[in-house]
PDB file of C-alpha atoms in Angstrom:
ATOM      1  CA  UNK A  41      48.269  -8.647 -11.358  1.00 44.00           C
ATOM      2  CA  UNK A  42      44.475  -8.862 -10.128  1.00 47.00           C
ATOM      3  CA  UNK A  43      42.406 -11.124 -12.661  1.00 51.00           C
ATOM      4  CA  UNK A  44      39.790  -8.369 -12.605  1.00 51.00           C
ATOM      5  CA  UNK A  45      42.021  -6.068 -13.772  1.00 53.00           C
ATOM      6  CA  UNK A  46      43.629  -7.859 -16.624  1.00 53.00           C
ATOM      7  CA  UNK A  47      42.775  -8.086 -20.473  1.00 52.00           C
ATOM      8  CA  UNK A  48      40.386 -11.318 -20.873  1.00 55.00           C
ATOM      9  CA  UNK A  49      42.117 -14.163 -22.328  1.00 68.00           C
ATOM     10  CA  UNK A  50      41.055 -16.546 -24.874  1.00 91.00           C
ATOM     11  CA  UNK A  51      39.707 -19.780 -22.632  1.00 96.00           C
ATOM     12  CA  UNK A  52      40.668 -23.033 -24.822  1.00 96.00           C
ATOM     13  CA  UNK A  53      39.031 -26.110 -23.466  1.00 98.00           C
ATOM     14  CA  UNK A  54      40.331 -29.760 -24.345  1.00 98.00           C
ATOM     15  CA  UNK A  55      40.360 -33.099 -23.525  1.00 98.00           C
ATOM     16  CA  UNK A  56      42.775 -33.467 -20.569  1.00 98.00           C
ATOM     17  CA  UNK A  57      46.127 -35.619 -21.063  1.00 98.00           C
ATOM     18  CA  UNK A  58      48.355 -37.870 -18.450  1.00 98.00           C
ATOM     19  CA  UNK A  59      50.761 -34.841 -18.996  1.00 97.00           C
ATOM     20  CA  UNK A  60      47.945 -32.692 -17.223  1.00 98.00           C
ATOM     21  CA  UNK A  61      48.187 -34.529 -13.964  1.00 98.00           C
ATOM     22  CA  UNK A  62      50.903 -32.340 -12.683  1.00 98.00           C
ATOM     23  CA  UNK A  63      48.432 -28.861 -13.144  1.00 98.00           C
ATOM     24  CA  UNK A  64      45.251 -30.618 -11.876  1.00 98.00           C
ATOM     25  CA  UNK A  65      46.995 -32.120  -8.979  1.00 98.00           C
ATOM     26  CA  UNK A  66      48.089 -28.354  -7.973  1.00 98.00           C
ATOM     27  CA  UNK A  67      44.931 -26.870  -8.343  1.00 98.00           C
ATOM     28  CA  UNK A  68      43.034 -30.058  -6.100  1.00 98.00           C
ATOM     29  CA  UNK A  69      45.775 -29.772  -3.622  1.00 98.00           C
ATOM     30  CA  UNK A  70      44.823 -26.188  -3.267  1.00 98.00           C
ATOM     31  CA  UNK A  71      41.344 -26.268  -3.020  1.00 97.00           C
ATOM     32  CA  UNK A  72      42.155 -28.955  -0.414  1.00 97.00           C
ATOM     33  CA  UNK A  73      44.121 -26.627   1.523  1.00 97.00           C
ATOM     34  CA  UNK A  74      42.594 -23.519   0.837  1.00 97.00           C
ATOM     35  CA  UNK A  75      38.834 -24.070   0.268  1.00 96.00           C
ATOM     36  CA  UNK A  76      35.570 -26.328   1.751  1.00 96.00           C
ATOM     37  CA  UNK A  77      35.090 -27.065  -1.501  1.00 95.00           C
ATOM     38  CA  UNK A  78      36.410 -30.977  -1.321  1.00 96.00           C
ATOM     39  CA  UNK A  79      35.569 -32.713   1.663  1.00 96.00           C
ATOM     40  CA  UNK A  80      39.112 -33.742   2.982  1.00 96.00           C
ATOM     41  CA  UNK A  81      42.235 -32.184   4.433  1.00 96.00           C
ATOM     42  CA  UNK A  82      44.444 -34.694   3.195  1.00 97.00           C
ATOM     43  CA  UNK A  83      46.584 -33.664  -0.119  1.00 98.00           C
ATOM     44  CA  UNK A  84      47.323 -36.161  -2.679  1.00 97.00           C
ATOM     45  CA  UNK A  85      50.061 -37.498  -3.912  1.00 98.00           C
ATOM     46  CA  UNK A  86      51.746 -36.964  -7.520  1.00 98.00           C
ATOM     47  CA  UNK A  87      50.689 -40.705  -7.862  1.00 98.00           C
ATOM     48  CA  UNK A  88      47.472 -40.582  -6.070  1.00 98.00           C
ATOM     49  CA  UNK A  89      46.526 -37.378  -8.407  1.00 97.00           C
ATOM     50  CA  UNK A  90      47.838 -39.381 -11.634  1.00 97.00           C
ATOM     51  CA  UNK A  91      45.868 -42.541 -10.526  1.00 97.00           C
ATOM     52  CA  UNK A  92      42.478 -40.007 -10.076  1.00 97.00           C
ATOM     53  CA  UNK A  93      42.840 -38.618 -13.078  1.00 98.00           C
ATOM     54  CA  UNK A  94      43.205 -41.320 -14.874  1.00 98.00           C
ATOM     55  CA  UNK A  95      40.191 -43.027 -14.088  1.00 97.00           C
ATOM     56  CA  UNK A  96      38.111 -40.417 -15.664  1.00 97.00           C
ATOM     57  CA  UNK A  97      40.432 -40.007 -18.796  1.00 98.00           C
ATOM     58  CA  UNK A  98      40.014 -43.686 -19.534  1.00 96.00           C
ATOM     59  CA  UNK A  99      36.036 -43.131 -19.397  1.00 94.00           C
ATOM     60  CA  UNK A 100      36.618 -39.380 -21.491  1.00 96.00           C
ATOM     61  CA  UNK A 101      35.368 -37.409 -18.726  1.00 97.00           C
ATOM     62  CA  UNK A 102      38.045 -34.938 -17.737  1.00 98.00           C
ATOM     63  CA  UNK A 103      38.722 -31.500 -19.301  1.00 98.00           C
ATOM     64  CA  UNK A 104      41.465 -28.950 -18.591  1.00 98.00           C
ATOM     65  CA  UNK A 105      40.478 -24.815 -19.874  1.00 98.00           C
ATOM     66  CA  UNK A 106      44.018 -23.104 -20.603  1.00 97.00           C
ATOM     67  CA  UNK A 107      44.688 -19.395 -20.877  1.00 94.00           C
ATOM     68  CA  UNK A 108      47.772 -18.781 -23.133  1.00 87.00           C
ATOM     69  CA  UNK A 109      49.272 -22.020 -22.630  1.00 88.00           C
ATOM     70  CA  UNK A 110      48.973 -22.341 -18.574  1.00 94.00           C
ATOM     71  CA  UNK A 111      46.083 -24.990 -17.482  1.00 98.00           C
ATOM     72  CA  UNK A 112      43.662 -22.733 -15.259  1.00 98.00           C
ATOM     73  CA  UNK A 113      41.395 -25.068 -14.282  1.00 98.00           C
ATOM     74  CA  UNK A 114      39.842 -28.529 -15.045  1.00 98.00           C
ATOM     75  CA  UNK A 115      36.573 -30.182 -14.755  1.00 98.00           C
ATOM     76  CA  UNK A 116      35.362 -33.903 -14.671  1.00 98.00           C
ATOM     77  CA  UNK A 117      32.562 -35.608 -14.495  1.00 98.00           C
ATOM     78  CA  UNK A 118      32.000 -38.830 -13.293  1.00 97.00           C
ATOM     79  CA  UNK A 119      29.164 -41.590 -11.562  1.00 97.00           C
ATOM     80  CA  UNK A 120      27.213 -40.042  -8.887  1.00 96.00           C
ATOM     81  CA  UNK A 121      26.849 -43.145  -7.329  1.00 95.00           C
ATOM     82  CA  UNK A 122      28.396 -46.706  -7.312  1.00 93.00           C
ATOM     83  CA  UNK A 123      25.289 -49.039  -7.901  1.00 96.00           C
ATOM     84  CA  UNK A 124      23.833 -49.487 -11.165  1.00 96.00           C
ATOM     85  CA  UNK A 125      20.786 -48.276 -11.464  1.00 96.00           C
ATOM     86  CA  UNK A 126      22.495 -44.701 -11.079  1.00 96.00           C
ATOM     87  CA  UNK A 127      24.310 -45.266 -13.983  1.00 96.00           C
ATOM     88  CA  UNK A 128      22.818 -42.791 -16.266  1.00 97.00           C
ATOM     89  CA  UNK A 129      23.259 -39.847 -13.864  1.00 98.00           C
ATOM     90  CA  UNK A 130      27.219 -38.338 -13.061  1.00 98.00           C
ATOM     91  CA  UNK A 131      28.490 -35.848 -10.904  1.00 98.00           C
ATOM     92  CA  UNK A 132      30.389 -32.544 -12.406  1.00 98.00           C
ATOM     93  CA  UNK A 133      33.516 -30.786 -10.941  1.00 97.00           C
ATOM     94  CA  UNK A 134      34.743 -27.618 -12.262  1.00 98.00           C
ATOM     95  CA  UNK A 135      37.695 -26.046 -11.112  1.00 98.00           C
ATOM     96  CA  UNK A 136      39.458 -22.967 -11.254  1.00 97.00           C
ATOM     97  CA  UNK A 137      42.799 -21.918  -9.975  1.00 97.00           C
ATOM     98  CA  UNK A 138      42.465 -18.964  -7.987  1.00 93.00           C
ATOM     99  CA  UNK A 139      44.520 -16.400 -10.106  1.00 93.00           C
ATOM    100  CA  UNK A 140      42.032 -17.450 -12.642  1.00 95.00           C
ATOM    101  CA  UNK A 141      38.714 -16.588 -11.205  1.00 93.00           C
ATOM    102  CA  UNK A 142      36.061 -14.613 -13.339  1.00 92.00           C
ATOM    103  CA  UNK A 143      37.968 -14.645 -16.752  1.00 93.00           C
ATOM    104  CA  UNK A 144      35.341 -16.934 -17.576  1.00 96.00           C
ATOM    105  CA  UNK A 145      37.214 -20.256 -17.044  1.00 97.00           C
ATOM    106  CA  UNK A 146      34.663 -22.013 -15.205  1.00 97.00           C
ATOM    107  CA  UNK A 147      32.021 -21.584 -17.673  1.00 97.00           C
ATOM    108  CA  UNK A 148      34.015 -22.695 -20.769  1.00 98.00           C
ATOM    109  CA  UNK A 149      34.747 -25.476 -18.844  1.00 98.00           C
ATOM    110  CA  UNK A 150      31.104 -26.085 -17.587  1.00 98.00           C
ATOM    111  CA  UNK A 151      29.876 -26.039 -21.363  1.00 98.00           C
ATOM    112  CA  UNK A 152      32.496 -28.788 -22.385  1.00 98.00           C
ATOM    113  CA  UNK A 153      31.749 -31.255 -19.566  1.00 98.00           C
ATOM    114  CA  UNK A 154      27.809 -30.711 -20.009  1.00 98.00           C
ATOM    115  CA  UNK A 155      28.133 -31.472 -23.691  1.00 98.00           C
ATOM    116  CA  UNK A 156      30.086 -34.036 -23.251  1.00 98.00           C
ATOM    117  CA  UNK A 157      28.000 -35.556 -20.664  1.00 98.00           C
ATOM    118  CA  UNK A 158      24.709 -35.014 -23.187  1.00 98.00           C
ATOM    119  CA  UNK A 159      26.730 -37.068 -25.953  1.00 97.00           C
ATOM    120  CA  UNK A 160      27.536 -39.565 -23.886  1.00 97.00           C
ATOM    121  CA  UNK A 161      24.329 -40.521 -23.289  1.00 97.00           C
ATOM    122  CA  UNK A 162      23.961 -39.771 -19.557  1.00 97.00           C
ATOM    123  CA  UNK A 163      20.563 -38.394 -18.230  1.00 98.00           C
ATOM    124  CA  UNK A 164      21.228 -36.456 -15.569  1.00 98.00           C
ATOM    125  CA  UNK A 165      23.888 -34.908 -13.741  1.00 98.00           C
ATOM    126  CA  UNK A 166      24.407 -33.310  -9.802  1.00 98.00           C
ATOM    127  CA  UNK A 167      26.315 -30.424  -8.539  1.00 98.00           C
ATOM    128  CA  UNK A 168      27.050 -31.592  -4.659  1.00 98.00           C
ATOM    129  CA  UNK A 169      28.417 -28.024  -3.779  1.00 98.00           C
ATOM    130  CA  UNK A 170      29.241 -27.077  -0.255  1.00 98.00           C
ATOM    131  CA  UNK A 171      26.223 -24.486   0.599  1.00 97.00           C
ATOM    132  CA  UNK A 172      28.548 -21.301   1.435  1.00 96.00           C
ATOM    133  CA  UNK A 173      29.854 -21.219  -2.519  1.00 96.00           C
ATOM    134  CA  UNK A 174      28.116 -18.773  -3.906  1.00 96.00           C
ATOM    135  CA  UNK A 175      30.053 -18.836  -7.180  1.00 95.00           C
ATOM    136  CA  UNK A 176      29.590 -22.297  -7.696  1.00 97.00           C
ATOM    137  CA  UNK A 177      25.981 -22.248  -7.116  1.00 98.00           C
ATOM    138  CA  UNK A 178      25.588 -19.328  -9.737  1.00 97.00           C
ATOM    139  CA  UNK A 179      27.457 -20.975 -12.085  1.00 97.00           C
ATOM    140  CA  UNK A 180      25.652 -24.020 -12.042  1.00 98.00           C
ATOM    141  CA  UNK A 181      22.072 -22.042 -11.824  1.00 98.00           C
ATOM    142  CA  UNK A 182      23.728 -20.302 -15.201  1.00 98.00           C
ATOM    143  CA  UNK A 183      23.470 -23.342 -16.871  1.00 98.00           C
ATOM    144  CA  UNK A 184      20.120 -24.516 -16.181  1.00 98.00           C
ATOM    145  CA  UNK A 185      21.128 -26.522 -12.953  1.00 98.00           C
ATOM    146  CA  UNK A 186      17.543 -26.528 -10.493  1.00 98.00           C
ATOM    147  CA  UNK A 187      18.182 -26.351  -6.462  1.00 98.00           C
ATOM    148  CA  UNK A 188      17.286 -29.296  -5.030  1.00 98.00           C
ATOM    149  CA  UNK A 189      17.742 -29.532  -1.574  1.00 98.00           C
ATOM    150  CA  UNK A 190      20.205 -28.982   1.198  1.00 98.00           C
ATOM    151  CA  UNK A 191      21.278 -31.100   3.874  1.00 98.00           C
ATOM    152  CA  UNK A 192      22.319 -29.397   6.883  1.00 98.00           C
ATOM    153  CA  UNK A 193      25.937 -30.561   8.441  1.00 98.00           C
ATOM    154  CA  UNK A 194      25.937 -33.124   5.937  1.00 98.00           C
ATOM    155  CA  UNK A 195      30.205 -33.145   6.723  1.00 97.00           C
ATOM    156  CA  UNK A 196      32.782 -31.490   8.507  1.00 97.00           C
ATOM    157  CA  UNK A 197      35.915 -29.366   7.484  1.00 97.00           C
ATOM    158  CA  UNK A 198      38.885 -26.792   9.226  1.00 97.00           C
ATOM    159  CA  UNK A 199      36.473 -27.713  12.399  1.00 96.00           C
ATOM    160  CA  UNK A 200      33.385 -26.473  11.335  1.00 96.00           C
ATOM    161  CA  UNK A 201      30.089 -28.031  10.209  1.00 98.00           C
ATOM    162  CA  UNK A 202      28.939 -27.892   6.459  1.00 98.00           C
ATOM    163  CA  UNK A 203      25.776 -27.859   4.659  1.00 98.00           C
ATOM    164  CA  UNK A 204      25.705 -29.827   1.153  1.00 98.00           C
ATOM    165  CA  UNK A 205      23.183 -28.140  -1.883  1.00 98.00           C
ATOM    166  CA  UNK A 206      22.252 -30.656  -4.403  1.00 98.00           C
ATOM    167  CA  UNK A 207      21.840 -28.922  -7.741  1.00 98.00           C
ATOM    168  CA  UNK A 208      20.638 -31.149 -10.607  1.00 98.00           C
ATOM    169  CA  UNK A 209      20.412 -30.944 -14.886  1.00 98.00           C
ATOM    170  CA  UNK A 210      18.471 -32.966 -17.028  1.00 98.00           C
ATOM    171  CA  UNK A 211      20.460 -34.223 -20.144  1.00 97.00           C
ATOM    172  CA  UNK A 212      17.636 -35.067 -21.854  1.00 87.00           C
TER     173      UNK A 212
END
């Protein structure tokens, strides 16, 4: 059945698990395959998902939302850059599997991660979103995120040139 046209269901949000790594790795693997919305067209692996995911559950930065007791989508957050005097700001990622969309998923999610972020201490965080997704940029506008700027052809995916909008949120 069409999301649109089903009976909104409850949207739990929780700390994600190693047993999660199976569900995330599905819905990265499609956004990889389906989507411009991460920057590669190589898949990972079972291993190479379990290894990603683990790196933010040891810093308590990953989330999955469930809907009955499926995971529809997952968000992380995690540093926006390497060196340390970015160390107080993170990058978010929220996503939703596609049979998911506009049951309100990404929001629950997008609450949890920026809360979590605020307790945590950090001070800012980015949205890198590729410039043609519209329903990432709304959702991150929904939540207080301010544009910021846009570089043109900042990469390159299915053989076609993409712009990068930077959206940011102050924690504090």
């Amino acid at each position: 059945m069409v999301p649109i046209y089903e009976k909104p269901r409850a949207v739990n949000v929780r700390p994600a698990t190693p047993g999660d790594a199976d569900a995330v790795l599905a819905i990265r693997n499609h956004a990889i395959e389906h989507s411009t919305a991460l920057w590669t067209e190589t898949k990972q692996t079972p291993a190479e998902g379990a290894a990603w995911l683990a790196t933010h559950l040891d810093r308590g930065s990953a989330f999955v939302a469930e809907t009955g007791a499926e995971v529809a989508g997952f968000a992380v957050y995690g540093p926006w850059r390497e060196l340390e005097g970015f160390r107080h700001t993170v990058e978010d990622s929220v996503y939703v599997r596609d049979d998911r969309h506009g049951l309100g998923v990404g929001s629950a999610l997008m609450a949890a991660l920026i809360a979590s972020a605020r307790e945590a201490g950090h001070h800012t965080v980015i949205a890198d979103i590729e410039a043609g997704n519209a329903a990432s940029v709304r959702l991150h506008e929904r939540f207080g995120f301010e544009h910021v700027g846009t570089v043109r052809e900042a990469g390159i995916k299915f053989g076609r040139w993409l712009d990068l909008t930077i959206m940011r949120l102050p924690l504090s």
